[in-house]
Amino acid sequence: MTFNFTDSVNQYFDGAVEQLGLDPYLAHKIKVCNATYTVKFGVQLRGKLKTFVGYRAVHSDHIEPVKGGIRFAPHITVEEVEALATLMTLKCALVDIPFGGSKGGLCINNSDWTQEERERITRRFAAELIKRNLLSPSQNVPAPDMGTGPLEMAWIADQYRRTHNNDINAMACVTGKPISHGGIDGRTEATGLGVYFATMAFLRSEVVNRQDFPAPAARGLAVVIQGFGNVGSHAAKYFANDGARITAVGDHDIMVRNDAGLDVGALQAHLKSTGSIAGFVGAESFGQPADVFAVPCDILIPAAIEGAITEENVYQINTKLVVEAANGPMTPFAEMALAAKGVPVIPDLFANSGGVIVSYFEWVKNLAHMRFGQLQRRREQSLTSRLLSELERHTRTGFDDNFRDQMRDGPTERRLVESGLEDSINATFQRIVERQRAHSTTISMRTAAYMIAIASVADRYQTMGL
Ligand code: NAD
């Protein structure tokens, strides 16, 4: 059976609505996508006028701006961007960030074009979005997704700035920009780091099965990852840094495996220099991309595409926990099959929310036109220096210079971003667990997350009298 992303999101949505006992008319209004725009535009490339097709879906503008990534991939469909936009509405509501939900996509095979050509195509796409108010700091703020990154975001921001040179907030029209172009330190890694924080929140909680995970730590756990792009490679790095073994990684062309643990940094470097994880000298064996699901592990992280885990491969999976780093990586059937085996799933809505959380920090930073902590930094430094000197005088001990400098200098932007992200993830996880606990029947983390998000959007609709 082919995977239908929209059906799958709708099925989860309806299940949560049933548990909430929400008015069906209100539930329907929240569920449907407000509007989806299709743009078809031409770009002169290699002496020919090439036509490209792009989409931007606005699922819900109950709060503006609406937020959601732009993906570049060869075969994007309206259904796909609408389902992703729905997830964005729910994700922002779940993590309590003041954005509605949107998503966009451009049908393009990145490897067909040079960087200079991709820049021209991206700028034309941005111009089409600008014309329709689908790119604006106060209305619609895209971010990176599959096939896009800081470079594309810089082109988009610059395109907006050129046409809105009187808009003082122009930089805030898109997030995920390079730091030198108004970005925030830590946004590129944020989704992968959020995946790690979400997993750690689960491992440290009382809801975890202690027979499966005796210690509340990543150390020694075997982790398998599908997709070694932005999200998958950064998640791998954070798990490995914390002592987990990344035993297998599957990408679009091949799977690499090393039961002793792959060297994540070396694998990233190999991918960067060769364009593929194939031929990596630090792997014991290689296989087909789909083989990754048959590798036994403690934690399985699908971080590539939607519909990756289905009834066809779910029975090969031998893991104790699935963490959905990608959006919609498994079908409802596969989730049921895993639940029957007692395998919990940390759902996409929560697990990959790190990207939008840090995007929010970037947007706020752009609107503030000021570095975080700029106002109080100097004063805090002098207070901390005085406090340390007093402590030294009273205890008659001298502090180590490094410690003194660290205390006095205070946190860097990256440290602030990471701690803000961890705090949001932990608070959200707590809300999910409380919702599960408050419910009379057993509900999955996904159902609890959908319930929190839908109830929050419904509340907003009712307060606004919509
Ligand atoms: P990316 O383009 O950087 O990486 C995707 C990776 O998946 C690539 O390495 C690609 O080769 C690999 N891949 C593609 N098809 C595959 C297949 N069939 N089997 C195995 N690997 C395959 O994209 P990304 O930004 O890392 O996004 C990955 C997922 O995470 C997507 O579902 C995206 O929507 C979601 N997500 C991304 C962000 C973000 O900040 N980038 C935020 C939230 C959610």
XYZ file of C-alpha atoms and ligand atoms in Angstrom:
510
model
C 0.000 0.000 0.000
C 1.398 3.455 -0.876
C 1.968 5.884 1.962
C -0.356 8.865 2.117
C 1.114 11.501 4.407
C -2.085 13.565 4.645
C -4.176 10.505 5.573
C -1.656 9.588 8.217
C -1.636 13.080 9.840
C -5.450 13.210 9.612
C -5.730 9.818 11.292
C -3.597 10.980 14.244
C -5.531 14.259 14.326
C -8.944 12.521 14.398
C -7.781 10.121 17.115
C -6.704 13.028 19.334
C -9.929 14.968 18.656
C -11.949 11.934 19.710
C -10.033 11.744 22.993
C -10.539 15.478 23.557
C -14.265 15.316 22.778
C -13.889 18.523 20.729
C -16.788 20.071 18.805
C -16.528 18.383 15.365
C -17.092 21.656 13.448
C -14.268 23.382 15.297
C -12.079 20.303 14.887
C -12.739 20.308 11.139
C -11.811 23.996 10.834
C -8.562 23.393 12.685
C -7.742 20.330 10.581
C -8.135 21.767 7.085
C -5.379 23.713 5.402
C -6.374 27.387 4.952
C -4.731 27.889 1.567
C -2.120 26.382 -0.693
C -0.446 28.393 -3.404
C 1.191 26.897 -6.450
C 3.667 29.005 -8.379
C 5.077 28.150 -11.776
C 7.910 30.350 -12.901
C 10.563 30.368 -15.592
C 14.300 30.927 -15.248
C 16.709 31.342 -18.186
C 19.294 28.581 -17.656
C 21.861 27.243 -20.097
C 20.185 29.110 -22.956
C 16.684 27.710 -22.248
C 13.684 28.945 -20.276
C 13.227 26.276 -17.607
C 9.929 26.105 -15.726
C 9.870 25.321 -12.011
C 6.943 24.480 -9.738
C 6.846 25.564 -6.112
C 4.306 25.486 -3.298
C 3.601 27.309 -0.073
C 0.791 25.993 2.127
C -0.603 28.075 4.975
C -2.287 25.639 7.289
C -3.371 27.979 10.052
C -2.851 31.685 10.603
C -4.591 31.745 13.981
C -1.277 33.327 15.032
C 0.915 35.293 12.644
C 3.502 35.018 11.335
C 3.063 31.477 10.137
C 6.220 29.386 10.195
C 7.556 26.388 8.356
C 10.464 25.178 6.276
C 11.018 25.207 2.540
C 12.206 21.924 1.082
C 13.917 21.359 -2.240
C 13.288 17.902 -3.689
C 12.454 16.530 -7.158
C 8.935 15.244 -6.482
C 7.098 17.460 -4.026
C 3.299 17.319 -3.972
C 0.546 19.595 -2.677
C -0.543 16.845 -0.246
C 2.973 16.618 1.165
C 3.338 20.363 1.870
C -0.177 20.517 3.331
C 0.517 17.627 5.705
C 3.837 19.234 6.692
C 2.095 22.597 7.220
C -0.446 20.899 9.509
C 2.414 19.439 11.526
C 3.929 22.922 11.809
C 0.725 24.394 13.279
C 0.568 21.582 15.803
C 4.310 21.647 16.550
C 4.327 25.385 17.312
C 1.243 24.994 19.527
C 2.780 21.994 21.313
C 6.049 23.756 22.147
C 4.196 26.968 22.945
C 5.710 29.222 20.320
C 3.622 32.098 18.883
C 3.505 31.014 15.235
C 0.868 29.551 12.944
C 1.810 26.725 10.582
C 3.045 26.801 7.004
C 5.345 24.828 4.705
C 6.792 25.189 1.248
C 8.551 23.215 -1.383
C 10.257 23.603 -4.720
C 10.428 20.724 -7.197
C 14.104 20.650 -8.015
C 16.929 18.161 -8.074
C 19.735 20.094 -6.397
C 22.436 18.016 -8.051
C 21.213 19.047 -11.536
C 22.324 22.660 -11.010
C 25.433 24.624 -10.079
C 25.406 26.835 -6.997
C 25.106 29.954 -9.143
C 22.094 28.462 -10.970
C 20.473 27.383 -7.698
C 20.864 30.910 -6.395
C 19.006 32.322 -9.411
C 16.250 29.710 -9.086
C 15.901 30.300 -5.329
C 15.755 34.070 -5.765
C 13.030 33.726 -8.427
C 11.056 31.417 -6.142
C 11.458 33.932 -3.297
C 10.244 36.732 -5.597
C 7.104 34.692 -6.389
C 6.477 34.172 -2.664
C 7.056 37.878 -1.900
C 4.499 38.915 -4.561
C 1.848 36.879 -2.712
C 2.764 37.949 0.848
C 4.084 34.450 1.460
C 7.400 35.786 2.693
C 7.358 38.506 5.321
C 8.629 38.981 8.911
C 5.087 39.606 10.157
C 3.167 37.129 8.001
C 5.136 34.166 6.769
C 8.649 33.190 7.874
C 10.232 30.163 6.150
C 13.220 28.136 7.403
C 15.448 25.358 6.045
C 14.174 21.832 5.506
C 15.204 18.896 3.332
C 17.537 20.044 0.552
C 17.919 23.603 1.875
C 20.232 25.218 4.424
C 21.763 28.543 5.517
C 22.870 29.490 1.990
C 19.360 29.269 0.508
C 18.005 31.211 3.508
C 20.614 33.965 2.936
C 19.533 34.271 -0.733
C 15.862 34.419 0.281
C 16.522 37.061 2.970
C 18.548 39.145 0.528
C 15.823 38.923 -2.116
C 13.252 40.171 0.400
C 15.551 42.980 1.561
C 16.065 44.175 -2.030
C 12.327 44.553 -2.586
C 11.571 45.894 0.923
C 14.465 48.239 1.619
C 12.261 50.294 3.958
C 11.382 47.324 6.132
C 13.549 47.642 9.214
C 12.722 44.029 10.149
C 13.587 42.581 6.740
C 16.141 40.163 8.230
C 13.380 38.443 10.203
C 11.615 37.302 6.994
C 13.359 33.927 7.175
C 15.282 31.938 9.800
C 18.176 29.505 9.556
C 20.384 32.188 7.975
C 24.181 32.131 8.281
C 25.341 33.911 11.459
C 27.029 36.580 9.330
C 23.623 37.300 7.696
C 21.548 37.720 10.843
C 21.352 34.068 11.857
C 21.771 32.703 15.347
C 24.603 30.522 16.589
C 23.289 26.964 16.927
C 20.360 27.020 14.449
C 22.021 24.611 11.998
C 22.488 21.975 14.708
C 19.240 22.790 16.558
C 16.975 20.075 15.158
C 19.561 17.328 15.769
C 20.301 18.671 19.251
C 16.579 18.812 19.978
C 16.286 15.149 18.945
C 19.013 14.322 21.475
C 17.412 16.450 24.248
C 13.976 14.890 23.606
C 15.457 11.398 23.856
C 17.310 12.274 27.059
C 14.120 13.727 28.583
C 12.456 10.380 27.875
C 15.386 8.281 29.170
C 15.524 10.263 32.423
C 11.758 10.132 33.031
C 9.738 7.720 35.096
C 7.745 6.586 32.024
C 10.727 4.742 30.537
C 10.890 0.970 30.888
C 13.960 0.467 33.115
C 14.431 -3.111 31.877
C 15.080 -1.705 28.408
C 17.048 1.317 29.593
C 18.548 0.569 33.030
C 20.445 3.881 33.176
C 19.025 7.355 32.422
C 21.911 8.009 30.040
C 22.978 7.599 26.418
C 26.351 6.056 27.317
C 26.805 2.615 25.760
C 23.496 2.604 23.871
C 23.496 1.423 20.251
C 21.892 4.020 17.979
C 20.920 3.494 14.318
C 20.126 6.448 12.073
C 18.361 6.650 8.703
C 19.351 9.827 6.841
C 22.713 11.521 7.347
C 21.734 15.054 6.319
C 21.409 18.061 8.576
C 19.178 16.482 11.226
C 20.562 12.928 11.174
C 24.266 13.852 11.198
C 23.914 16.386 14.009
C 21.768 14.045 16.106
C 24.435 11.353 15.557
C 27.132 13.753 16.757
C 25.328 14.636 20.010
C 24.577 10.978 20.831
C 28.167 9.940 20.068
C 29.570 12.830 22.156
C 27.517 11.525 25.062
C 28.982 8.021 24.794
C 26.411 6.263 22.570
C 27.601 4.023 19.721
C 26.248 4.953 16.293
C 26.272 1.424 14.914
C 24.656 2.018 11.503
C 23.765 4.914 9.245
C 21.648 4.626 6.109
C 21.569 7.356 3.485
C 19.879 7.604 0.060
C 22.406 5.323 -1.682
C 23.869 2.952 0.899
C 24.056 1.803 4.521
C 27.287 1.707 6.572
C 27.650 -0.349 9.718
C 30.187 -0.738 12.511
C 28.997 -2.464 15.689
C 31.840 -0.879 17.689
C 30.496 2.546 16.720
C 31.089 4.696 13.632
C 33.340 7.735 13.959
C 30.660 10.378 13.294
C 33.087 13.261 12.651
C 35.050 11.167 10.157
C 31.832 10.024 8.441
C 30.676 13.649 8.137
C 34.044 14.610 6.648
C 33.907 11.657 4.221
C 30.379 12.639 3.091
C 31.463 16.252 2.629
C 34.465 15.347 0.498
C 32.941 12.543 -1.607
C 29.214 13.377 -1.622
C 28.312 9.948 -0.250
C 28.822 7.768 2.822
C 29.821 4.923 0.451
C 33.446 3.820 0.734
C 33.861 5.070 4.302
C 36.939 3.326 5.693
C 35.581 3.289 9.255
C 32.705 0.927 8.394
C 32.778 -2.854 8.860
C 30.143 -3.523 6.238
C 27.906 -1.881 3.666
C 24.383 -2.604 2.486
C 21.300 -1.199 0.802
C 19.784 1.958 2.413
C 16.733 -0.023 3.607
C 18.965 -2.571 5.403
C 19.417 -0.007 8.159
C 16.046 -0.977 9.640
C 17.162 -4.577 10.181
C 20.155 -3.604 12.355
C 19.367 -4.414 16.026
C 19.775 -1.376 18.286
C 18.552 0.370 21.419
C 17.365 3.512 19.631
C 16.285 3.849 16.010
C 16.189 7.367 14.568
C 14.532 7.834 11.167
C 15.869 11.233 10.021
C 15.326 11.177 6.257
C 11.937 11.090 4.587
C 8.269 10.517 5.374
C 6.733 7.065 5.106
C 10.040 5.260 5.683
C 8.699 2.704 8.186
C 5.682 0.820 6.881
C 4.018 -2.571 7.182
C 6.679 -3.863 4.777
C 9.670 -3.279 7.035
C 8.300 -2.722 10.539
C 8.604 -6.413 11.443
C 12.360 -6.363 10.712
C 12.883 -3.623 13.266
C 14.587 -4.744 16.456
C 14.821 -1.728 18.746
C 13.641 -0.514 22.147
C 12.753 3.028 21.133
C 12.018 4.954 17.932
C 12.693 8.699 17.832
C 11.087 10.429 14.846
C 13.641 13.016 13.765
C 12.052 13.253 10.295
C 8.504 14.446 9.749
C 6.022 11.605 9.339
C 8.614 8.820 9.007
C 6.201 6.009 9.879
C 2.691 4.956 8.999
C -0.011 4.607 11.686
C 0.038 0.858 10.959
C 3.764 0.650 11.709
C 3.273 2.581 14.932
C 0.577 0.114 16.003
C 2.837 -2.828 15.200
C 5.620 -1.298 17.317
C 3.188 -0.536 20.161
C 2.098 -4.187 20.134
C 5.753 -5.098 20.769
C 5.979 -2.484 23.542
C 8.275 -0.162 21.560
C 7.571 3.502 22.394
C 7.755 6.197 19.719
C 8.846 9.768 20.468
C 6.725 11.555 17.845
C 7.974 13.985 15.175
C 5.814 16.788 16.518
C 7.970 16.834 19.617
C 11.216 15.104 18.628
C 12.157 17.469 15.783
C 10.769 20.670 17.294
C 14.295 21.950 18.075
C 14.478 23.601 14.650
C 11.424 25.776 15.094
C 12.264 26.561 18.726
C 15.659 27.988 17.758
C 14.127 29.638 14.679
C 11.901 31.485 17.124
C 14.990 32.668 19.031
C 16.503 33.875 15.742
C 13.322 35.719 14.734
C 13.149 37.440 18.149
C 16.840 38.375 17.901
C 16.253 39.900 14.441
C 13.243 41.899 15.658
C 15.144 43.083 18.733
C 18.068 44.274 16.566
C 20.282 43.402 19.486
C 22.430 40.508 20.648
C 20.970 38.420 23.448
C 22.238 39.769 26.771
C 23.723 42.915 25.205
C 22.048 45.267 27.688
C 23.021 43.521 30.898
C 26.247 41.750 29.887
C 28.724 44.402 31.044
C 26.951 44.926 34.353
C 26.739 41.173 35.000
C 30.454 40.835 34.264
C 31.377 43.469 36.800
C 28.993 42.044 39.442
C 30.389 38.529 38.910
C 33.995 39.815 39.158
C 33.195 41.546 42.451
C 31.396 38.463 43.771
C 34.352 36.218 42.872
C 36.838 38.614 44.504
C 34.745 38.718 47.694
C 34.513 34.931 47.736
C 38.278 34.655 47.304
C 38.862 37.138 50.122
C 36.504 35.315 52.516
C 37.625 31.782 51.722
C 41.311 32.771 51.312
C 41.465 30.658 48.147
C 42.175 31.765 44.603
C 40.032 30.594 41.720
C 41.556 29.036 38.626
C 41.953 31.686 35.854
C 39.871 29.682 33.381
C 37.026 29.329 35.852
C 37.220 33.040 36.708
C 37.128 34.031 32.988
C 34.253 31.688 32.250
C 32.202 32.977 35.157
C 32.947 36.590 34.354
C 32.371 36.375 30.588
C 28.966 34.694 31.000
C 27.321 32.474 28.410
C 27.938 32.773 24.678
C 25.008 33.055 22.257
C 25.367 29.345 21.483
C 25.201 28.412 25.176
C 22.072 30.560 25.612
C 20.482 28.956 22.553
C 21.295 25.445 23.756
C 19.996 26.040 27.269
C 16.830 27.745 25.956
C 16.282 24.793 23.639
C 16.808 22.227 26.396
C 14.426 24.097 28.657
C 11.670 24.191 25.993
C 12.129 20.492 25.197
C 12.031 19.472 28.867
C 8.962 21.603 29.586
C 7.170 20.153 26.538
C 8.047 16.601 27.520
C 6.648 17.254 30.985
C 3.380 18.477 29.438
C 3.173 15.329 27.294
C 3.714 13.047 30.292
C 1.178 14.977 32.385
C -1.389 14.689 29.586
C -0.768 10.940 29.399
C -1.126 10.658 33.168
C -4.295 12.741 33.318
C -5.986 10.527 30.745
C -8.115 7.656 31.978
C -6.958 5.267 29.234
C -3.434 4.629 28.005
C -2.521 7.009 25.201
C 0.682 7.211 23.180
C 3.076 10.154 23.369
C 1.874 11.088 19.879
C -1.795 11.199 20.871
C -0.912 13.223 23.980
C 1.158 15.660 21.885
C -1.635 16.074 19.304
C -4.173 16.596 22.102
C -2.117 19.370 23.724
C -1.561 21.084 20.391
C -5.162 20.826 19.144
C -6.556 22.000 22.501
C -4.235 25.012 22.403
C -5.292 25.996 18.850
C -8.968 25.397 19.720
C -8.612 27.625 22.760
C -7.185 30.383 20.587
C -10.059 30.043 18.076
C -12.635 30.198 20.878
C -10.970 33.185 22.568
C -10.943 35.062 19.253
C -14.595 34.106 18.689
C -13.798 32.434 15.369
P 18.665 16.957 4.479
O 18.323 17.191 3.054
O 19.751 17.754 5.090
O 18.984 15.416 4.732
C 18.172 14.364 4.344
C 19.070 13.143 4.228
O 18.273 11.993 3.982
C 20.063 13.258 3.077
O 21.361 12.904 3.526
C 19.550 12.253 2.042
O 20.585 11.689 1.260
C 18.896 11.226 2.950
N 17.890 10.414 2.276
C 17.022 10.764 1.317
N 16.275 9.713 0.959
C 16.671 8.674 1.718
C 16.284 7.303 1.817
N 15.322 6.795 1.049
N 16.934 6.511 2.730
C 17.894 7.015 3.515
N 18.298 8.302 3.460
C 17.700 9.118 2.571
O 17.276 17.162 5.278
P 17.095 17.467 6.820
O 16.960 18.924 6.982
O 18.068 16.693 7.598
O 15.612 16.866 7.039
C 15.396 15.496 7.311
C 14.010 15.341 7.906
O 13.913 16.157 9.093
C 12.863 15.802 7.006
O 11.738 14.982 7.271
C 12.578 17.206 7.493
O 11.268 17.623 7.219
C 12.799 17.020 8.988
N 13.058 18.258 9.716
C 14.119 19.051 9.384
C 14.349 20.211 10.120
C 15.555 21.087 9.860
O 15.796 22.004 10.666
N 16.326 20.863 8.844
C 13.478 20.578 11.147
C 12.403 19.726 11.466
C 12.208 18.575 10.741
